[in-house]
Structure formats: C-alpha cells, structure tokens
PDB file of C-alpha atoms (C1' of nucleotides) in Angstrom:
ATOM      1  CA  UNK A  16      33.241  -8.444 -33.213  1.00  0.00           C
ATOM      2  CA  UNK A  17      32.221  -9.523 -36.556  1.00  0.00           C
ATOM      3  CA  UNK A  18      33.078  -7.434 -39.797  1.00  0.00           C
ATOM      4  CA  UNK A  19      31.173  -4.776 -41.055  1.00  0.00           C
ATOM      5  CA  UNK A  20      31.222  -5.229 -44.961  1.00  0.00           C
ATOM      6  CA  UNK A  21      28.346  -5.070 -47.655  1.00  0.00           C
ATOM      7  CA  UNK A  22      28.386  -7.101 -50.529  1.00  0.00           C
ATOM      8  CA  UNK A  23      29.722  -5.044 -53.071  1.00  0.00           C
ATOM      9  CA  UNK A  24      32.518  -4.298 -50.830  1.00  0.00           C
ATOM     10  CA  UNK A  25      33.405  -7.880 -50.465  1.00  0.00           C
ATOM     11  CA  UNK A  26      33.305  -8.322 -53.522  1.00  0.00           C
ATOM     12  CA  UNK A  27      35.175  -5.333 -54.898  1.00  0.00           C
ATOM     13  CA  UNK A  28      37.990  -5.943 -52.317  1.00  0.00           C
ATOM     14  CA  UNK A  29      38.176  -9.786 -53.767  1.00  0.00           C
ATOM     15  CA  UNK A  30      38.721  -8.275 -57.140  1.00  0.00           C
ATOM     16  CA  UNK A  31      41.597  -5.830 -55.771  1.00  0.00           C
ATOM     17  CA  UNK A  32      43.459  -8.880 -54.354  1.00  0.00           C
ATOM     18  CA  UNK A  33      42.970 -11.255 -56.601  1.00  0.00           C
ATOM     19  CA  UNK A  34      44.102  -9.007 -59.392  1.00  0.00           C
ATOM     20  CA  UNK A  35      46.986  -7.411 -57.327  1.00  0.00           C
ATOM     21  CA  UNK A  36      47.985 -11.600 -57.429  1.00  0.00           C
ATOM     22  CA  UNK A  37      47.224 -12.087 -60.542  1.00  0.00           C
ATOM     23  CA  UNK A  38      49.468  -8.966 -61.511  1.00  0.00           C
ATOM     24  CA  UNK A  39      52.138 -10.532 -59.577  1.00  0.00           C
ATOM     25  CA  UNK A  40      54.671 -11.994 -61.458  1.00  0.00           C
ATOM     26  CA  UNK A  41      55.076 -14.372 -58.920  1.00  0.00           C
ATOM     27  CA  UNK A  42      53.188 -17.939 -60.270  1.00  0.00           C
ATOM     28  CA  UNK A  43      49.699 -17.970 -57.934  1.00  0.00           C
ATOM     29  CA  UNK A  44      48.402 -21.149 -56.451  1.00  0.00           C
ATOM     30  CA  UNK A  45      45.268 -22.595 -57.321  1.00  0.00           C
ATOM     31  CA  UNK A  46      42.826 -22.336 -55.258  1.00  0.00           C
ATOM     32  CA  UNK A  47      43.150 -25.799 -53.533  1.00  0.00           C
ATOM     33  CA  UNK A  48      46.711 -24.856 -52.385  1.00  0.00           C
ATOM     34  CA  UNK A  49      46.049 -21.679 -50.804  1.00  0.00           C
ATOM     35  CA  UNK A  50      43.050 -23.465 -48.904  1.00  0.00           C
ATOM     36  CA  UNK A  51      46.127 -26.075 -47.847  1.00  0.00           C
ATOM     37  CA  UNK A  52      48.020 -23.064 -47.056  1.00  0.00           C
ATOM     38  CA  UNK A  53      45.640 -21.290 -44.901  1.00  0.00           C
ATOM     39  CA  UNK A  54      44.875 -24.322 -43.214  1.00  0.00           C
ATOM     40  CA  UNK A  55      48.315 -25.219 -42.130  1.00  0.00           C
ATOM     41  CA  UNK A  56      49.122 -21.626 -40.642  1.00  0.00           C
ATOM     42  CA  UNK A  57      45.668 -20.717 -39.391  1.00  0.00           C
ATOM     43  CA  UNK A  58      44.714 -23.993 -37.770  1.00  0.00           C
ATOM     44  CA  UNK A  59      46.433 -25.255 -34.624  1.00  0.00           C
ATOM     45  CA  UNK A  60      48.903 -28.207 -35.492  1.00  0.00           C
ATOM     46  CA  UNK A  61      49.408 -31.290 -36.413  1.00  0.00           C
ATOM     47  CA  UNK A  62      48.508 -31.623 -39.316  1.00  0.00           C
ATOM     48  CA  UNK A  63      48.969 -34.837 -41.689  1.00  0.00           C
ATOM     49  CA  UNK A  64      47.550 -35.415 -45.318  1.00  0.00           C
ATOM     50  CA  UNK A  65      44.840 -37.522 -44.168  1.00  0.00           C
ATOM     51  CA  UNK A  66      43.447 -34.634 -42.029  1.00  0.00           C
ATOM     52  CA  UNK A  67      43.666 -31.971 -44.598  1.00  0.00           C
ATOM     53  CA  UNK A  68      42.258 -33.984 -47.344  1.00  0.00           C
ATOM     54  CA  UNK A  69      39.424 -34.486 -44.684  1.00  0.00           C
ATOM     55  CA  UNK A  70      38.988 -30.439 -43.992  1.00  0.00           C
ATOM     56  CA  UNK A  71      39.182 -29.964 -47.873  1.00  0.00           C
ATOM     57  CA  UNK A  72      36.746 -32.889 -48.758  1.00  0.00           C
ATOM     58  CA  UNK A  73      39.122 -33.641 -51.341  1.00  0.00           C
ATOM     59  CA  UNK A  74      41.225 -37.132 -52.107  1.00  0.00           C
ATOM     60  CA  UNK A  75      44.663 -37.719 -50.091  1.00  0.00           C
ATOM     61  CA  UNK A  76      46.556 -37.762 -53.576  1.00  0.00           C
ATOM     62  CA  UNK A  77      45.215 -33.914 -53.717  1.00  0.00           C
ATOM     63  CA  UNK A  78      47.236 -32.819 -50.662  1.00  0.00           C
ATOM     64  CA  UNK A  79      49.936 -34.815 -51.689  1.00  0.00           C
ATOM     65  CA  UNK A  80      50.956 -32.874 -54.994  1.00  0.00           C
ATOM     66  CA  UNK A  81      50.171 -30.116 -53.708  1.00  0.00           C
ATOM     67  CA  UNK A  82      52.190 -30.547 -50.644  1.00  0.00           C
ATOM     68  CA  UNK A  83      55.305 -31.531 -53.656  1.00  0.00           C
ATOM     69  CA  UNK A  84      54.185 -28.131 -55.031  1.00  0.00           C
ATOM     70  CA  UNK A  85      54.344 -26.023 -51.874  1.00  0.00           C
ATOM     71  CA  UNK A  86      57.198 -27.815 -50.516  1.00  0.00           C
ATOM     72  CA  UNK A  87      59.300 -27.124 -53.873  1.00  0.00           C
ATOM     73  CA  UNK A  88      58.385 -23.235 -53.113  1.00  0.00           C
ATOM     74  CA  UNK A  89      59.363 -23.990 -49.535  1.00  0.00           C
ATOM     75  CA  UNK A  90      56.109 -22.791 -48.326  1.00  0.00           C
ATOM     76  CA  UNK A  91      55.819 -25.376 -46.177  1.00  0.00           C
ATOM     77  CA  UNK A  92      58.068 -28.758 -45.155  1.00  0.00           C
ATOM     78  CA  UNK A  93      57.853 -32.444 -44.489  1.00  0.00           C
ATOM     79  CA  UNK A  94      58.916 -34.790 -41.627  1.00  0.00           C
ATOM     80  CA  UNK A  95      57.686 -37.934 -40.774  1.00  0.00           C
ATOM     81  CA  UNK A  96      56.249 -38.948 -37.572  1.00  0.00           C
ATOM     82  CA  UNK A  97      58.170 -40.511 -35.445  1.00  0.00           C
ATOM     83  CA  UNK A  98      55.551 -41.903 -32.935  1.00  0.00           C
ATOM     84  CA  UNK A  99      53.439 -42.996 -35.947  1.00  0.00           C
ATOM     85  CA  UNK A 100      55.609 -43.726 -38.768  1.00  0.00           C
ATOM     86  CA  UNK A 101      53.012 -43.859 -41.305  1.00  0.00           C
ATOM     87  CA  UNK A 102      51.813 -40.132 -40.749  1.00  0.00           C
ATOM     88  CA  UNK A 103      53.663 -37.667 -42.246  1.00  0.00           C
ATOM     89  CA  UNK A 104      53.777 -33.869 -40.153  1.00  0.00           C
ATOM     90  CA  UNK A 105      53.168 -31.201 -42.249  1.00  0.00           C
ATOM     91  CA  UNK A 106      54.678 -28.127 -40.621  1.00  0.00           C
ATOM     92  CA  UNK A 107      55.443 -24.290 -41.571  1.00  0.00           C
ATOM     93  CA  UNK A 108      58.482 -22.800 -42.991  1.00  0.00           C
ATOM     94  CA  UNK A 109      59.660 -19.327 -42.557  1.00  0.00           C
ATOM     95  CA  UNK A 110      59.183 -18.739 -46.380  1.00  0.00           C
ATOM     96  CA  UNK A 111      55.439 -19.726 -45.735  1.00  0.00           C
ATOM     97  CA  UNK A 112      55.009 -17.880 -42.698  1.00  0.00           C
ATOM     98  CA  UNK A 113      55.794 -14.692 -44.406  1.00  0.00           C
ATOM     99  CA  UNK A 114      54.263 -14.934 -47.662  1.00  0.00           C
ATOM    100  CA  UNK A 115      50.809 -15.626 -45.477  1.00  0.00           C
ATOM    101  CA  UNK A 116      51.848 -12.589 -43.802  1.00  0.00           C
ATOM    102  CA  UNK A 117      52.311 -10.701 -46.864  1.00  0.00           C
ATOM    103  CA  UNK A 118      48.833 -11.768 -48.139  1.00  0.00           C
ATOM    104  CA  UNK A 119      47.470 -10.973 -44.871  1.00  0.00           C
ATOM    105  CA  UNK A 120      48.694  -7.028 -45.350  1.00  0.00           C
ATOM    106  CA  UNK A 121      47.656  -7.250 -48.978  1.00  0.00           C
ATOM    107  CA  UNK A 122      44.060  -7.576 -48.182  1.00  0.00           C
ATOM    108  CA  UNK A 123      44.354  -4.949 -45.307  1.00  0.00           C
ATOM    109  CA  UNK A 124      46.122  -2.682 -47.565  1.00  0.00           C
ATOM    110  CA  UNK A 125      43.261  -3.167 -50.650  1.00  0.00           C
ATOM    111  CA  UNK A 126      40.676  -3.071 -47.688  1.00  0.00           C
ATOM    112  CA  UNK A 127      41.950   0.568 -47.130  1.00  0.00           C
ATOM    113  CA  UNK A 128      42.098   1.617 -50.567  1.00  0.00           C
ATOM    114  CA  UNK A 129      38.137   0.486 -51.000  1.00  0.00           C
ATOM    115  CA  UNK A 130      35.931   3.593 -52.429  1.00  0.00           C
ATOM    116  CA  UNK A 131      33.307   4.593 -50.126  1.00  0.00           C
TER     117      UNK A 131
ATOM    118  CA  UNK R  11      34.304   4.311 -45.337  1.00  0.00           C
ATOM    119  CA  UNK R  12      36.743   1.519 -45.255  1.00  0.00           C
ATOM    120  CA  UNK R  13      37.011  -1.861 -44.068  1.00  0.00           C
ATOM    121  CA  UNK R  14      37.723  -2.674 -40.699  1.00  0.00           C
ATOM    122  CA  UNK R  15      39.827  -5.686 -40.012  1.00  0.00           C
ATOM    123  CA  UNK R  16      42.784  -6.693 -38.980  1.00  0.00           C
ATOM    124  CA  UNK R  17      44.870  -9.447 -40.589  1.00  0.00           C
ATOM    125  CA  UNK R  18      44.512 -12.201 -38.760  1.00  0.00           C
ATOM    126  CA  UNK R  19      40.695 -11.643 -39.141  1.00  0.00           C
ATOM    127  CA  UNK R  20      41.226 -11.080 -42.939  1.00  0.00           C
ATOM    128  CA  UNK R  21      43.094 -14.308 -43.252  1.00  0.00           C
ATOM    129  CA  UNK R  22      40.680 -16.474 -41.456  1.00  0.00           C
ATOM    130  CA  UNK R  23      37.835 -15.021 -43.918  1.00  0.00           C
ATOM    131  CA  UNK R  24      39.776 -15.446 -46.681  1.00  0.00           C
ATOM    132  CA  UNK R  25      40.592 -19.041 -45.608  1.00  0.00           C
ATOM    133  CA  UNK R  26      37.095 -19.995 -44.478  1.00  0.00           C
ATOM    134  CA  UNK R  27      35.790 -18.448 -47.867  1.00  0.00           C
ATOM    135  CA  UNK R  28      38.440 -20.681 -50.039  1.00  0.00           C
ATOM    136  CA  UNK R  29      37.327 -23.537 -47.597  1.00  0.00           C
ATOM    137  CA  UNK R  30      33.662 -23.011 -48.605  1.00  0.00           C
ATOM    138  CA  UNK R  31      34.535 -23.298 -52.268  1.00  0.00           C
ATOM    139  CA  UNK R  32      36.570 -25.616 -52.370  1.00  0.00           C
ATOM    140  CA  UNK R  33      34.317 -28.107 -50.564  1.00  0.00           C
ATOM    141  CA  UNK R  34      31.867 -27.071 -53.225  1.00  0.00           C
ATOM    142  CA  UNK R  35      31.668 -29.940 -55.491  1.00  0.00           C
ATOM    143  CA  UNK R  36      31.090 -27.330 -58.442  1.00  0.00           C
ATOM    144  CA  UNK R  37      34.323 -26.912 -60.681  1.00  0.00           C
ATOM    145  CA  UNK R  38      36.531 -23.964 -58.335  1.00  0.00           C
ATOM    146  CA  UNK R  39      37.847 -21.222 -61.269  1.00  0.00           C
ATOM    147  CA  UNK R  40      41.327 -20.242 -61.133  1.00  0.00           C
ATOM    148  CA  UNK R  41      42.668 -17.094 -59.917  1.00  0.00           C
ATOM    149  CA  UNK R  42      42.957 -15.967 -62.872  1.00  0.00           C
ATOM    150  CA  UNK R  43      39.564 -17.011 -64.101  1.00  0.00           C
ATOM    151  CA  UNK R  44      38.239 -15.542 -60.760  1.00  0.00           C
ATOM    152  CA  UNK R  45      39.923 -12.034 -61.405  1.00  0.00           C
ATOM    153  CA  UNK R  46      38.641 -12.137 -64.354  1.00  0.00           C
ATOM    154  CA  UNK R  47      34.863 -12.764 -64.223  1.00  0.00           C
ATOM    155  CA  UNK R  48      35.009 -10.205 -61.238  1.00  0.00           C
ATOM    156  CA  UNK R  49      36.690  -7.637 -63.523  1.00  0.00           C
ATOM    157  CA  UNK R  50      33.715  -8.184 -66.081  1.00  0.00           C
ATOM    158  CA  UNK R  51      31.040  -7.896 -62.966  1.00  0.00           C
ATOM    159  CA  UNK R  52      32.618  -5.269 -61.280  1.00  0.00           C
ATOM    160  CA  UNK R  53      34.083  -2.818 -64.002  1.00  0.00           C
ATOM    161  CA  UNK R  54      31.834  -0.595 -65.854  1.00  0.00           C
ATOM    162  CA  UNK R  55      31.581  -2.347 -70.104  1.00  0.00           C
ATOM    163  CA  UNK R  56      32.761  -2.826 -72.260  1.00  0.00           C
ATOM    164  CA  UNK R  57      35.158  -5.026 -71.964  1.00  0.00           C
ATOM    165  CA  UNK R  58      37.531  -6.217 -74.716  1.00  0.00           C
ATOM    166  CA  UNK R  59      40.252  -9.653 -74.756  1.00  0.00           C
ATOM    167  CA  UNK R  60      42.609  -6.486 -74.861  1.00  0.00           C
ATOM    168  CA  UNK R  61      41.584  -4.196 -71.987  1.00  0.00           C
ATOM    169  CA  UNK R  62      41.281  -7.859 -69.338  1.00  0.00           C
ATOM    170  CA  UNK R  63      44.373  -8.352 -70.644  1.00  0.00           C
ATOM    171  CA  UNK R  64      46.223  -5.387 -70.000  1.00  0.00           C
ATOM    172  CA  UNK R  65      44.532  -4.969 -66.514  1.00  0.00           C
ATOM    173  CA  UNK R  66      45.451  -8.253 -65.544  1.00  0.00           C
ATOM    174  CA  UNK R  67      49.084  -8.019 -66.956  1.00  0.00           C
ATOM    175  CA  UNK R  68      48.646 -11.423 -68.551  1.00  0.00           C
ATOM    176  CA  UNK R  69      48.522 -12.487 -72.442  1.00  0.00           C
ATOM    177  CA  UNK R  70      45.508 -12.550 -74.513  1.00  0.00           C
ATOM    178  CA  UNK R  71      45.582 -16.204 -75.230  1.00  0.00           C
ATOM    179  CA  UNK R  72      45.264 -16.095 -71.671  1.00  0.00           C
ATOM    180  CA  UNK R  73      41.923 -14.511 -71.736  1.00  0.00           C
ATOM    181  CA  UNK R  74      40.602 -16.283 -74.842  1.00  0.00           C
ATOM    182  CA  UNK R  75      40.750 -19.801 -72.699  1.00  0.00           C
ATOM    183  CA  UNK R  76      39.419 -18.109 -69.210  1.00  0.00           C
ATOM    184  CA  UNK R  77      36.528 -16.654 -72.030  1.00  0.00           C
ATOM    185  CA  UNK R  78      36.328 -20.584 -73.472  1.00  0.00           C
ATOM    186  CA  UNK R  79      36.355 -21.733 -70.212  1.00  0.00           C
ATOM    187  CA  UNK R  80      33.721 -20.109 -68.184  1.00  0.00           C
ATOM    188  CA  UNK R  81      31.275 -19.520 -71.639  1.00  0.00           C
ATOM    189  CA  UNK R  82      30.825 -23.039 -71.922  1.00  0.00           C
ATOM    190  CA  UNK R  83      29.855 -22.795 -67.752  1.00  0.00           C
ATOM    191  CA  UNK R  84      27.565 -19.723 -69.033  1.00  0.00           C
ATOM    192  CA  UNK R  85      28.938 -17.339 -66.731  1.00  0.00           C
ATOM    193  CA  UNK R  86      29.813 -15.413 -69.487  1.00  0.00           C
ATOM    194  CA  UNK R  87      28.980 -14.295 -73.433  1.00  0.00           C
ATOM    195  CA  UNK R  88      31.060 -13.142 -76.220  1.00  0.00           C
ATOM    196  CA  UNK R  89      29.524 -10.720 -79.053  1.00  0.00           C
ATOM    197  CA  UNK R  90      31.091  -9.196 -81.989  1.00  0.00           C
ATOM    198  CA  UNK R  91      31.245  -5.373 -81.781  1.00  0.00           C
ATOM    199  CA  UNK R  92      29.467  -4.697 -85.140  1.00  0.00           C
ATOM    200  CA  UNK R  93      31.288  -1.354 -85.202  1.00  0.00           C
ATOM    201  CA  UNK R  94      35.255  -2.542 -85.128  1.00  0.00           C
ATOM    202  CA  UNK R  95      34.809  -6.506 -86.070  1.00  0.00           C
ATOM    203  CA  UNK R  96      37.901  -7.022 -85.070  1.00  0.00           C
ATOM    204  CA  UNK R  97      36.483  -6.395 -81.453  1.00  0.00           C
ATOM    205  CA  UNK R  98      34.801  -9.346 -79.342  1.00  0.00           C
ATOM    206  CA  UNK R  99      32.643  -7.390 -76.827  1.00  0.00           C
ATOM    207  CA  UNK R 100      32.657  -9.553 -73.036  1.00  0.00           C
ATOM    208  CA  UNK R 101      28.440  -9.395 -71.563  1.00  0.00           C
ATOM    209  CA  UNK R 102      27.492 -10.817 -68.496  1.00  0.00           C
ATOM    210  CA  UNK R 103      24.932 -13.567 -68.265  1.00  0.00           C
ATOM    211  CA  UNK R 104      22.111 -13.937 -65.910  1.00  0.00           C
ATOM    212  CA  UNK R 105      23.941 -17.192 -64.196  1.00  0.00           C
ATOM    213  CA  UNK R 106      27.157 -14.933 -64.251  1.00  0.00           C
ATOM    214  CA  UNK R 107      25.517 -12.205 -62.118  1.00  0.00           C
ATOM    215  CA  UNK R 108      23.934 -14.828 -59.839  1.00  0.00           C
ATOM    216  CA  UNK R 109      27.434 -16.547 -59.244  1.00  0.00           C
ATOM    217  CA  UNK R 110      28.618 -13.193 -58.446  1.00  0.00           C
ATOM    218  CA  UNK R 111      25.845 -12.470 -56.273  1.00  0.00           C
ATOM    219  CA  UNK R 112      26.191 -15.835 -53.713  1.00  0.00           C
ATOM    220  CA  UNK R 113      29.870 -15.195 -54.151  1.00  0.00           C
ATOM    221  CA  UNK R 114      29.368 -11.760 -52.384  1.00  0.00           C
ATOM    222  CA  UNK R 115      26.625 -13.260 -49.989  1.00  0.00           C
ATOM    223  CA  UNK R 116      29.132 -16.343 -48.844  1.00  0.00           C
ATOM    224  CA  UNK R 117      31.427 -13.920 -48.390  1.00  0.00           C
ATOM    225  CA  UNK R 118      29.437 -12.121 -45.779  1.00  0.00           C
ATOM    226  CA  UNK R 119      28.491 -15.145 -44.151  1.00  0.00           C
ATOM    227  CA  UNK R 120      31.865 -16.095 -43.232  1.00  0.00           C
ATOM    228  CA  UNK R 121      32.558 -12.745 -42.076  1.00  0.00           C
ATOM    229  CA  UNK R 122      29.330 -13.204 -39.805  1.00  0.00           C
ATOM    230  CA  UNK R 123      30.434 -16.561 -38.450  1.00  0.00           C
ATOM    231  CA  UNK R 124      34.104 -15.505 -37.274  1.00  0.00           C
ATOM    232  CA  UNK R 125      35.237 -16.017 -33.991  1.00  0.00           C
ATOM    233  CA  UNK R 126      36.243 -12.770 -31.778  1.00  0.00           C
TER     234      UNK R 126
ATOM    235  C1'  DG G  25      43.999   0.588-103.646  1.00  0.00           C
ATOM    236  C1'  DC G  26      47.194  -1.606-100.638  1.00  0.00           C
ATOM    237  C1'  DA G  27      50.735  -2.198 -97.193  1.00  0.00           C
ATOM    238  C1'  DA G  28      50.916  -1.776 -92.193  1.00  0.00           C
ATOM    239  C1'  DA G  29      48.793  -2.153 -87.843  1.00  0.00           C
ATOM    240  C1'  DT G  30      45.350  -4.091 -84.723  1.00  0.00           C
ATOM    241  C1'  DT G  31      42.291  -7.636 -82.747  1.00  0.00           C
ATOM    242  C1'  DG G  32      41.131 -12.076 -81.175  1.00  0.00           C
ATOM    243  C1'  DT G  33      41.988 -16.961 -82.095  1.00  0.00           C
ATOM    244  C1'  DT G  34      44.574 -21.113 -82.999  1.00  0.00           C
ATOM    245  C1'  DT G  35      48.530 -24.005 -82.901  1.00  0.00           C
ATOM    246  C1'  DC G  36      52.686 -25.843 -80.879  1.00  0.00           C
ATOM    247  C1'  DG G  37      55.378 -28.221 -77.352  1.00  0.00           C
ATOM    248  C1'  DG G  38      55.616 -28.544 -72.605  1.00  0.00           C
ATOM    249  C1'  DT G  39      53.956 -28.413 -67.805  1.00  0.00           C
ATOM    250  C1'  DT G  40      50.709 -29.089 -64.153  1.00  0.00           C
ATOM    251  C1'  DC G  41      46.721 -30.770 -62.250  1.00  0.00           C
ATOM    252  C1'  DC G  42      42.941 -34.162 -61.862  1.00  0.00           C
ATOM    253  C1'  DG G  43      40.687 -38.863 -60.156  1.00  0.00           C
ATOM    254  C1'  DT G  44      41.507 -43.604 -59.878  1.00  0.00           C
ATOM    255  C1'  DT G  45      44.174 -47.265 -58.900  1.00  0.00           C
ATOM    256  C1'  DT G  46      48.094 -49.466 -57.140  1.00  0.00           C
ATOM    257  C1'  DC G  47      51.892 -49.749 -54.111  1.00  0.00           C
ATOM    258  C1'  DA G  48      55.293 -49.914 -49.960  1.00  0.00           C
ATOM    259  C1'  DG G  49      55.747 -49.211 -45.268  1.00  0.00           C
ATOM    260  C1'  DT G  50      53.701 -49.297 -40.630  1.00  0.00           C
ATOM    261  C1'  DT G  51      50.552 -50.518 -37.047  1.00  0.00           C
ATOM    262  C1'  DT G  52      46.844 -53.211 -35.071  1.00  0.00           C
ATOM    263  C1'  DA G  53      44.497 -57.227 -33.664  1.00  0.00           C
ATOM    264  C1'  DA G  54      43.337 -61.969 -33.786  1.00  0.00           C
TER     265       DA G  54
ATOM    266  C1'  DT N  12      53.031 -64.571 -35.809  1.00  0.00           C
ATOM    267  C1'  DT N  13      50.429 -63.173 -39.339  1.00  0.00           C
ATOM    268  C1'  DA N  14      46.500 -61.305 -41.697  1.00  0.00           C
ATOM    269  C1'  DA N  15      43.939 -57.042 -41.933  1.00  0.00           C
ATOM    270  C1'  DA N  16      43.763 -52.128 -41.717  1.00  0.00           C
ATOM    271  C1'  DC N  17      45.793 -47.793 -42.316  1.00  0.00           C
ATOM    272  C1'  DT N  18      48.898 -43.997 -44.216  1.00  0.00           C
ATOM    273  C1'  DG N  19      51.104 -41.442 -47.706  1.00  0.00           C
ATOM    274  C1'  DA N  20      53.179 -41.771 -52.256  1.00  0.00           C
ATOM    275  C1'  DA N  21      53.631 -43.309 -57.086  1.00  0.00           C
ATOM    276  C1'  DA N  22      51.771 -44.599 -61.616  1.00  0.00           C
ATOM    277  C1'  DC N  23      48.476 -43.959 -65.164  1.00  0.00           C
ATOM    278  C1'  DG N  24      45.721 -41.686 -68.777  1.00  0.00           C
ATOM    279  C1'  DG N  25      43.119 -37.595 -69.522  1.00  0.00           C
ATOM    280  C1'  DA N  26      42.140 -32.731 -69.192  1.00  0.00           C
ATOM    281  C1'  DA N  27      43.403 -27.919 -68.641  1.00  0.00           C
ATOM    282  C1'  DC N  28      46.667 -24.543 -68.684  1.00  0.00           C
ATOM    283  C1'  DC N  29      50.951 -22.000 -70.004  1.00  0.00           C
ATOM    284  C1'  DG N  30      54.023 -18.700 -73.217  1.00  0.00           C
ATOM    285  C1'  DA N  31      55.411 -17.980 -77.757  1.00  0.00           C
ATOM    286  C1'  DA N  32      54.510 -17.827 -82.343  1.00  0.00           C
ATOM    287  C1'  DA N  33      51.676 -18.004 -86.355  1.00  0.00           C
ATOM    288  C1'  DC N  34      47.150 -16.983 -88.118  1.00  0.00           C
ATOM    289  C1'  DA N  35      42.745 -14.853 -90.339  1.00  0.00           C
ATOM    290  C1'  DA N  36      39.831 -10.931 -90.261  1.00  0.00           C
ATOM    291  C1'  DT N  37      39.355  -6.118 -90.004  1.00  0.00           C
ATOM    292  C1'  DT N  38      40.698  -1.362 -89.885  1.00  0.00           C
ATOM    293  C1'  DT N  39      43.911   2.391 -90.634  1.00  0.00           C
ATOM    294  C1'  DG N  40      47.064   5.320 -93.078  1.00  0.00           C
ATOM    295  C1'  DC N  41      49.567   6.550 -97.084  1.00  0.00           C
TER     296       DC N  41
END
DNA sequence: GCAAATTGTTTCGGTTCCGTTTCAGTTTAA
DNA sequence: TTAAACTGAAACGGAACCGAAACAATTTGC
C-alpha cells in the first residue's frame, strides 16, 4: 500500500524534520552521509565502498571520508574482508541502529503533528 | 488528516528521496540550506536574517551564507525593507518556487514507487 | 542631538568537504 | 612467476562552512 500524501504535505513534513534536525544541537550530516546511512541499514548487506559509491553515483574517495566521519560518530564500523582482502565490510553499529531509529520516529512523530 | 506511515516506510522514502538527490548531478543544499529555503516557501513573509535565525536556532552569519549561497543559485532574493533599513526582507524567486515544486512532486513519486 | 540598541554583514582562524591523482595491498590471469 | 587489474585509502589544492567577534548602517530612547 503506497502512501497517501499531497504535495504540500510532503513538503511541509520535510520542513518539520529537517528543522527539528537542524534545531538539534547534535552536528547533522550532509546529505551524502545520511544517503550512506540509509543505505547501509535499509539495504540488505554487504556492503563495501565500491558498491555504495556505485548506488550514490558518487567517487569511492566520497564514501571513504564519509565512512571516517560516521565511523568517528560510531554510526557505523569497519572490518576487512577476510575472503577478499581488498574489500572492506561496512557493517552497523548499535549507535547507528538507533539513531536511524530515532529518525525513523521523528518523521512519524512530525507526520502526526501535520495540520489538516 | 494525518499521514499514514509507519517507520520503516518513512525511512525507505526518506532514503530513496536523499538517493534521488544525491544522484542528481545539480549541487545537493545542506540541511541547513534545505530548512531554510523550505522555511521561506512554506512560512507565510516576511522573512528577516533574524526570524530564520531564531526558528532555526542557528546564528545569523549562518543565514547570511545559506542567503549568499542559494542567491547566487537564484533560488532566492534579498530586498531592503525601505521602512526599517536595517531590515533585509527574504522573496522567493520563480526558480525557487519551481525547485520547491519538483521537490514536493519527487517526493510523491517515491512514495508511489515503494514496495508493500 | 546623541548614546544605546538593533540589524545584517564581514572578518578571522580553523575545520570539513570536494574531485583528482597517487599509492599500497590483494587478486587474477597469462 | 609476474604483469595487469582491482580495492580502498592517502595526499593535494581549492572551496565552503563553522562560531565568535568586530563592523557599518539604521533606529530608538533619553
């Protein structure tokens, strides 16, 4: 079942949530990273920098600092492939698992609080 | 009558939406610049350096470069208020509104194409 | 009239991100 | 075995952004 949503709701309730990040004291990530993000939790594993940058249409280096970015915020972790040492496994992290979480409920919560 | 969605549905749209722009070859705003060129489109004039900055919590500075920033890509225009000078009154553009506009449409078209 | 307050901008030093190029390590194939 | 291909990371110069502070222009209040 798809969702039932006219524009100017979409777009009001991307205001709400982007602002309520914004607000946040918490530093936001660009939007590249929170593609990367999305990406690693939403879509079924494994996932290495070459495949990413691939999805994203973006260069490897991309995924790389922001991978150094993420990682230093423990959203997500590295670990090298053992069957194919030059691939590196990107995988999820507690930390990241719950502040996707968190977002998710954010846009719920702003979705409720639409006016009519 | 609000929104419904769960949120794993609202994370997949907001990840195939962040997808979609960031494959865009176009230049992707920031959050910040995104909350506020929504603000502008979405809240009723006029809008002041001081008001975006106060509903975004951030620092003017922070809305004089996000002003520099997306005036030079038109999406937005800054006017004197010729009754405090001291004001700089924020107007929408005609590419502004249309950015808005497919913003709001892409939305919806993610929402459309999203898996059960 | 004139000091104080207000508004938006600029400057400063520092950080982060960008694309391109180069590099080290690993695997593949001749 | 050894050259070629592949993977992710590092190096480089340039651009954009950040918070804090200083700034010019304007208005307000005494």
């Amino acid at each position: 079942m798809s969702i039932a949503m006219r524009p100017s709701q979409a777009l009001r309730l991307w205001q709400q949530v982007m602002l309520s990040q914004v607000r946040d004291d918490e530093p936001d990530l660009t939007m590249r990273q929170t593609a990367i993000l999305f990406t690693i939790y939403l879509d079924p594993p494994p996932h290495t920098v070459r495949g990413l940058a691939a999805r994203l249409n973006v260069t490897k280096p991309v995924i790389t600092r922001a991978l150094d970015t993420m990682g230093a915020l423990k959203l997500v972790s590295r670990h090298r492939d053992e069957l194919d040492k030059r691939n590196v496994l990107i995988k999820r992290t507690v930390e990241g698992a719950l502040f996707v979480e968190r977002f998710g409920d954010g846009i719920i919560a702003r979705a409720h609080e639409l006016p009519i």
